[in-house]
mmCIF file of C-alpha atoms in Angstrom:
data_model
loop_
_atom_site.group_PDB
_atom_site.id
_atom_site.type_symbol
_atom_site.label_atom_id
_atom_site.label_comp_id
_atom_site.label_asym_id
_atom_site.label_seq_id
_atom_site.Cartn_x
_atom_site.Cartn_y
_atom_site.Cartn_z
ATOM 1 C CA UNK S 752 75.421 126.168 91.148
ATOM 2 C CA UNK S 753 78.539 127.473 93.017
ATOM 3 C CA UNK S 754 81.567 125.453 92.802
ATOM 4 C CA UNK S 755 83.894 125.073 95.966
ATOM 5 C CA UNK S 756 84.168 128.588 96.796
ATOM 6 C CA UNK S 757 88.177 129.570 99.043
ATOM 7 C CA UNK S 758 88.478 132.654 100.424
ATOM 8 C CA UNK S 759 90.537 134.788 100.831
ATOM 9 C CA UNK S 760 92.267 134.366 97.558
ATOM 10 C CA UNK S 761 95.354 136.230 99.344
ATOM 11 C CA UNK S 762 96.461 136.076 102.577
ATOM 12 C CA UNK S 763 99.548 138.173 104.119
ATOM 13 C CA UNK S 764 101.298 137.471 107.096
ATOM 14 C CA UNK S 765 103.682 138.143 109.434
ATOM 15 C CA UNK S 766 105.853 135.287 110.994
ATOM 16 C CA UNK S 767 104.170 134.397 114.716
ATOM 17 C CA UNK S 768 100.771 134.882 113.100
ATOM 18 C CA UNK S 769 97.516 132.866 112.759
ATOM 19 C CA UNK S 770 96.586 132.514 109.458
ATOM 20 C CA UNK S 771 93.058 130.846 108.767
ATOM 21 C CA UNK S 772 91.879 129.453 105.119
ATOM 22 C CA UNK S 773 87.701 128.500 104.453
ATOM 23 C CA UNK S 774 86.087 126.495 102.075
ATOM 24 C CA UNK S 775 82.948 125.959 101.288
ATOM 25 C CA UNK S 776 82.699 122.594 99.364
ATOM 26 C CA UNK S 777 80.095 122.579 96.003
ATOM 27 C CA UNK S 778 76.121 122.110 97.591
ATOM 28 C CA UNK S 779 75.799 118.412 98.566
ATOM 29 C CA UNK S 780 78.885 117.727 99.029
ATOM 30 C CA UNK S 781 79.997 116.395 102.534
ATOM 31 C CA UNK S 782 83.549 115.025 101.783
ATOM 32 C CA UNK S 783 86.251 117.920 101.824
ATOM 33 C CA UNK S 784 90.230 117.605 101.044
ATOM 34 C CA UNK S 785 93.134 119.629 101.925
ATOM 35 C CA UNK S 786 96.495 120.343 99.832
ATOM 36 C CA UNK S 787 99.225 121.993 99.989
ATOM 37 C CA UNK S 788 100.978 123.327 96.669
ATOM 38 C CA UNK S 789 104.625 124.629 96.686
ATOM 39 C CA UNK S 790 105.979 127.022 94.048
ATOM 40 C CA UNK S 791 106.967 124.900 90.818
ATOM 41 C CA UNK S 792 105.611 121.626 93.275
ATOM 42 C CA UNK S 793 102.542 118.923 93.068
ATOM 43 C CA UNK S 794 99.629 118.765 95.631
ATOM 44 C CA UNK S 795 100.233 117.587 98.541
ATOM 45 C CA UNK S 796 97.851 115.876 100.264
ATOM 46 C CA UNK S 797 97.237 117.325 104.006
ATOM 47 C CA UNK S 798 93.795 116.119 105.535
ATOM 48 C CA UNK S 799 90.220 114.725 105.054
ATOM 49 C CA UNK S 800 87.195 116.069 105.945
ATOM 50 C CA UNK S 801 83.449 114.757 106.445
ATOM 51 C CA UNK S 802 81.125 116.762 108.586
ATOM 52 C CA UNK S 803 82.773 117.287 111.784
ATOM 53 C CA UNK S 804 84.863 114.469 111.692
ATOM 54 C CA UNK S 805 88.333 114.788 110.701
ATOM 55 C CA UNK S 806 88.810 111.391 108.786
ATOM 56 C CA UNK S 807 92.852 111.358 107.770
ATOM 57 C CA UNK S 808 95.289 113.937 108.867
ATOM 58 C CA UNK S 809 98.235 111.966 108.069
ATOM 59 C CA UNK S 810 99.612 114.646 105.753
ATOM 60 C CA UNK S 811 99.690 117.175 108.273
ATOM 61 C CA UNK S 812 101.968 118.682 110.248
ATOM 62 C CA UNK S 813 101.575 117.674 113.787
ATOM 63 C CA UNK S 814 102.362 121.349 115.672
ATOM 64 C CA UNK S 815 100.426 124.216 114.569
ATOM 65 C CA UNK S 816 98.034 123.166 111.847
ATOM 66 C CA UNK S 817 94.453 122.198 112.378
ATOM 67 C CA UNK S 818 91.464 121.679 110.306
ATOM 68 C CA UNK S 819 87.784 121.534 110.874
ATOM 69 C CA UNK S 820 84.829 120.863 109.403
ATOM 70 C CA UNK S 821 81.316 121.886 111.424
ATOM 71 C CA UNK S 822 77.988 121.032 110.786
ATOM 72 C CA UNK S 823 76.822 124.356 109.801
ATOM 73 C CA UNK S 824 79.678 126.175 107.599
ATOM 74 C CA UNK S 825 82.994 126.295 105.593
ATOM 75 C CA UNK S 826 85.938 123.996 106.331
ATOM 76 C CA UNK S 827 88.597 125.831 108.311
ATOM 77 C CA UNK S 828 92.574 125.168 108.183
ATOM 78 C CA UNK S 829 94.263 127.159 110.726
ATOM 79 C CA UNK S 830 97.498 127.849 110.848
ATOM 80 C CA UNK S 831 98.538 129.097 114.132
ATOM 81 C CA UNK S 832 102.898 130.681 114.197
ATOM 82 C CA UNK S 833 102.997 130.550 110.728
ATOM 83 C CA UNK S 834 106.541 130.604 109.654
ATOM 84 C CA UNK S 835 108.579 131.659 105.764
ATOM 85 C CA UNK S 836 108.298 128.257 105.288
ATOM 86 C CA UNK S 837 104.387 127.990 105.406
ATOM 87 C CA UNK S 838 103.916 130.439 102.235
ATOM 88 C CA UNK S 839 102.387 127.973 99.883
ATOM 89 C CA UNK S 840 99.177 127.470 97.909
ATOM 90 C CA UNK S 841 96.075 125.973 100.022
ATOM 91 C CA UNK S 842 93.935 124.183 97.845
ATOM 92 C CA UNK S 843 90.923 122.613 99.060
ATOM 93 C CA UNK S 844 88.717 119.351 96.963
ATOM 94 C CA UNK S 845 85.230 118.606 97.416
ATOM 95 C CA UNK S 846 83.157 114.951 96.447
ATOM 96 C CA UNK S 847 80.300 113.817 96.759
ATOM 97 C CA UNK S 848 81.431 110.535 98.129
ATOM 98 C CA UNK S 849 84.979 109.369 99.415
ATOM 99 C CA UNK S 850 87.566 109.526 96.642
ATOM 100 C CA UNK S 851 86.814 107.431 93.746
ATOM 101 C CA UNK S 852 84.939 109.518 92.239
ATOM 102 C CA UNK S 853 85.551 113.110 90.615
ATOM 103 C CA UNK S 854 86.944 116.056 93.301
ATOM 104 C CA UNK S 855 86.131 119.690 92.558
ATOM 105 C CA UNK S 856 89.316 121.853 93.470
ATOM 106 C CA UNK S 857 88.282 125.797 94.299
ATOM 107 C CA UNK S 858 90.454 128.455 93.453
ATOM 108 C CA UNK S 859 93.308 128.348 96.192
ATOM 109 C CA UNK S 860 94.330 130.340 99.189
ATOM 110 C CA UNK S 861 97.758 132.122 98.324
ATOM 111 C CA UNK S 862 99.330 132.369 101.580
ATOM 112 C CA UNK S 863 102.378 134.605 101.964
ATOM 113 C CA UNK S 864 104.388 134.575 105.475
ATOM 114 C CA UNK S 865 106.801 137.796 105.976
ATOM 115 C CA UNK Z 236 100.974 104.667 101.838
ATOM 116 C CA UNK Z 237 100.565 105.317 98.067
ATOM 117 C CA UNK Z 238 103.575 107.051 95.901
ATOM 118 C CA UNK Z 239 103.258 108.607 92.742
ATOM 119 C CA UNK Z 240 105.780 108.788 90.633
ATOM 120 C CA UNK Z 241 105.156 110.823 87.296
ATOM 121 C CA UNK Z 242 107.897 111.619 83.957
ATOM 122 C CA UNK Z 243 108.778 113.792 82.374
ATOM 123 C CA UNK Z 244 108.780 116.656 84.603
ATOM 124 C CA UNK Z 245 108.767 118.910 81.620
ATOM 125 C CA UNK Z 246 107.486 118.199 77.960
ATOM 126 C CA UNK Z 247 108.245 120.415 74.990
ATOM 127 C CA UNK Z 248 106.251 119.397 71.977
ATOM 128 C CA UNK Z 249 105.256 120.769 68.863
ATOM 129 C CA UNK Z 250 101.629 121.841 68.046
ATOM 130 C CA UNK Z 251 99.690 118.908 66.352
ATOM 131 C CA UNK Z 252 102.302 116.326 67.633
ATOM 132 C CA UNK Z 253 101.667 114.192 70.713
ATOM 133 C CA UNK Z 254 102.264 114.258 74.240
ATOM 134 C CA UNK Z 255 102.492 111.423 76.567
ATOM 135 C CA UNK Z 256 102.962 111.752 80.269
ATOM 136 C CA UNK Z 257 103.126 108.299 82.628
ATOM 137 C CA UNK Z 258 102.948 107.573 85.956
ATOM 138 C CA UNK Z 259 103.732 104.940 88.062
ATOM 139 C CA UNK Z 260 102.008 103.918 91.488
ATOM 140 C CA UNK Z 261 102.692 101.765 94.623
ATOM 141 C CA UNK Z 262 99.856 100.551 96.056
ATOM 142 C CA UNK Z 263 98.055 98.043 94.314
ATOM 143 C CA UNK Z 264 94.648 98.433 95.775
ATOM 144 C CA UNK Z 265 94.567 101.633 94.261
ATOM 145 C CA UNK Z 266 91.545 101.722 91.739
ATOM 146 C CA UNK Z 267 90.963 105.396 90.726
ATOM 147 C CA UNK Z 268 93.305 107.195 88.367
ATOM 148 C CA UNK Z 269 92.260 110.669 87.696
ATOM 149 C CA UNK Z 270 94.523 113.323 85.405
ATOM 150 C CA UNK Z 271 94.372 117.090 86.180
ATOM 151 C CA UNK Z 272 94.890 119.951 84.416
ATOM 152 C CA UNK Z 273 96.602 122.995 86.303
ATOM 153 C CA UNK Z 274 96.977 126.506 84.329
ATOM 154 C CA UNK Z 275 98.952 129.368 85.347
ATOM 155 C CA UNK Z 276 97.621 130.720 88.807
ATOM 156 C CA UNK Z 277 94.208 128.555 88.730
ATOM 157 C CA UNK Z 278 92.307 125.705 89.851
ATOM 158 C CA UNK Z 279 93.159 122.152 89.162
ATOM 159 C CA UNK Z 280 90.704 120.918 86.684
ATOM 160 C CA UNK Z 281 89.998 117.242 86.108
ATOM 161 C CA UNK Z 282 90.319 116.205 82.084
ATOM 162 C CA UNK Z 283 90.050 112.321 82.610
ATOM 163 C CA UNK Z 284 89.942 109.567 84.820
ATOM 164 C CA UNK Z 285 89.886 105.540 84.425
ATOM 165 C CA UNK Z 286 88.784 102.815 87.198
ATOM 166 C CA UNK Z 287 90.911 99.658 87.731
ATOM 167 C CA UNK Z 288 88.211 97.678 85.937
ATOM 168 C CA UNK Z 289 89.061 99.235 82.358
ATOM 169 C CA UNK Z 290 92.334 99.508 79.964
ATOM 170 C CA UNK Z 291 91.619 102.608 78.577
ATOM 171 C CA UNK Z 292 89.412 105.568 78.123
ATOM 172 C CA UNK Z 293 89.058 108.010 75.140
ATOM 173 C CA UNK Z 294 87.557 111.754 75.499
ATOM 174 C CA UNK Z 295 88.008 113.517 72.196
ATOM 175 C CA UNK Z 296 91.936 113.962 71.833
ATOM 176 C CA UNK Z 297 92.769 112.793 75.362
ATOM 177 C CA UNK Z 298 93.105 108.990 76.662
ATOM 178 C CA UNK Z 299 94.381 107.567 79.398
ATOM 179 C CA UNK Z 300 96.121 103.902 79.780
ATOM 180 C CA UNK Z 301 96.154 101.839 82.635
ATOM 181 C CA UNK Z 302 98.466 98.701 82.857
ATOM 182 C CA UNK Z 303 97.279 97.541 86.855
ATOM 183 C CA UNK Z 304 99.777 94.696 86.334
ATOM 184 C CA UNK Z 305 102.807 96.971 85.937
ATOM 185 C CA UNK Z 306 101.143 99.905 88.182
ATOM 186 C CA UNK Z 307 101.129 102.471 86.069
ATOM 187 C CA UNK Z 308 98.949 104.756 83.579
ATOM 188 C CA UNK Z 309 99.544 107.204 81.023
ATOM 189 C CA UNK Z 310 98.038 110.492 79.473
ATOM 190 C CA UNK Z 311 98.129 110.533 75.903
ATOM 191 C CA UNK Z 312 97.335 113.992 73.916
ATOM 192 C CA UNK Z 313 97.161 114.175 70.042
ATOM 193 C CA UNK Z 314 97.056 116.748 67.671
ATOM 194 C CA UNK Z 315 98.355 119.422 70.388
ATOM 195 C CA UNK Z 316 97.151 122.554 70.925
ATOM 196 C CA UNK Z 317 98.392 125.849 72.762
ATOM 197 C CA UNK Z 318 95.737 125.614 74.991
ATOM 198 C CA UNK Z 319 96.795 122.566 75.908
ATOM 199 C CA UNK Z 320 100.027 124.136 77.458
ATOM 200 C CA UNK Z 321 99.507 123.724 81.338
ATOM 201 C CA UNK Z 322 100.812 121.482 84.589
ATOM 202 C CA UNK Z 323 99.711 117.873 84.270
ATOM 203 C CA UNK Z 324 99.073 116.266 87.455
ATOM 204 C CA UNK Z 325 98.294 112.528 87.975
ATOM 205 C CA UNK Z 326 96.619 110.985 90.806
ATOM 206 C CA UNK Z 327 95.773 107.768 92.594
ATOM 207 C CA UNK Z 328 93.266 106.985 94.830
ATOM 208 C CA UNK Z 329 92.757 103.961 97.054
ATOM 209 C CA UNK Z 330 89.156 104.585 98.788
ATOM 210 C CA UNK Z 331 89.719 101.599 100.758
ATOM 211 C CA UNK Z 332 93.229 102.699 102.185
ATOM 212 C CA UNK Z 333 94.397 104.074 104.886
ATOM 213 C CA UNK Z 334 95.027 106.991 103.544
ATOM 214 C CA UNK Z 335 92.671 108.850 101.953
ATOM 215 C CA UNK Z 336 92.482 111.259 99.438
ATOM 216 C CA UNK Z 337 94.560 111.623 95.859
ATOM 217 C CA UNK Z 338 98.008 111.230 95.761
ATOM 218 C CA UNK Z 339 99.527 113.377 93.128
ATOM 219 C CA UNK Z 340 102.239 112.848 91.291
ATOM 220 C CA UNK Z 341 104.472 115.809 91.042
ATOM 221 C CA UNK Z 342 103.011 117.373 87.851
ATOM 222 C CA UNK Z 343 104.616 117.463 83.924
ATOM 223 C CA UNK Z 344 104.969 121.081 82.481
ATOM 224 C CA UNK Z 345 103.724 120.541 78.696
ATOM 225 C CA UNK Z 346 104.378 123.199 76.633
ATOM 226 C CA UNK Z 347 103.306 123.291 73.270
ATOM 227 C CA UNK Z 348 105.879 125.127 70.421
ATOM 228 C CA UNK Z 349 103.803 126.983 67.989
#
């Protein structure tokens, strides 16, 4: 029983690159969470996720990020330009229903712009 | 939308004392509290969590408060461990809201002095 599986674990980049992060959420689950971790820096909430809908993108940047989530397949955030400033920590949540009830992080995307 | 305010930002104990962290949050329709635990280059692993409709909840040497009059909730750890040394974050989750998904506070570093 697979938990929510990120790959890759590391991603390099140059600056003016696309950069795109998948997660598959744990079996069953259809609700799916983006965040964003800075070095020495909480989670920061970026979008929500149900199959193909995006619910809440509030915490995302407006130009260059998207997210998806298809019927058949991993959740995709794409980064499109990325810039220094993007290098971060991508962490993506799973549930089995809408928050309120217990979200399974996976591992994290290390993404490194240089 | 919700904020999450959490202190200290760092906690030096020593092992077998206790280590509380608190949080305070905003929104008052928030009703799920969940405490993670983040080590060195992993995951973010859940430890606890309390619903608005109870005071407090126990799991071995961990609790968590919740005061919803006040807005805010604590982690309490006894009888510390190193193991226990690790990035605290808490959360706060208003399924309801407009904005879904946790809000994290911005994470306590607990280290524990042998």
């Amino acid at each position: 029983n697979a938990g929510v599986m990120q790959n890759p674990r590391h991603l390099v980049r140059r600056r003016g690159q696309e950069a795109r992060l998948r997660c598959s959420p744990v079996k069953g689950h259809s609700h799916v969470y983006w965040y964003r971790q800075l070095p020495e820096e909480g989670l920061k909430f970026m979008v929500y996720l149900q199959k193909e809908n995006i619910i809440d993108e509030s915490g995302m940047p407006k130009e260059r990020f998207s997210a998806e989530f298809p019927k058949e397949g991993p959740s995709i955030l794409r980064i499109q330009q990325v810039v220094r400033g993007d290098s971060a920590a991508y962490f993506c949540a799973s549930s089995a229903d809408r928050v309120g009830t217990e979200a399974f992080f996976g591992q994290g995307t290390r993404l490194t712009v240089v | 939308g919700e904020n999450v305010e959490q202190h200290p930002s760092t906690l030096s104990v020593q092992e077998g004392d206790s280590a509380v962290i608190k949080c305070t949050y905003s929104d008052s329709a928030s009703n799920y509290f969940p405490w993670y635990k983040q080590e060195l280059g992993k995951r973010p692993q859940l430890i606890i969590d309390i619903r608005s409709n109870v005071g407090e909840k126990k799991d071995q040497r961990i609790a968590v408060t919740l005061n919803k009059t006040a807005k805010h909730f604590s982690l309490h750890i006894t009888e510390t461990q190193p193991e226990d040394s690790a990035v605290y974050f808490c959360a706060a989750s208003n399924p309801g809201g407009g904005a879904d998904g946790l809000t994290f506070g911005k994470g306590t570093h607990l280290i524990i002095q042998p």
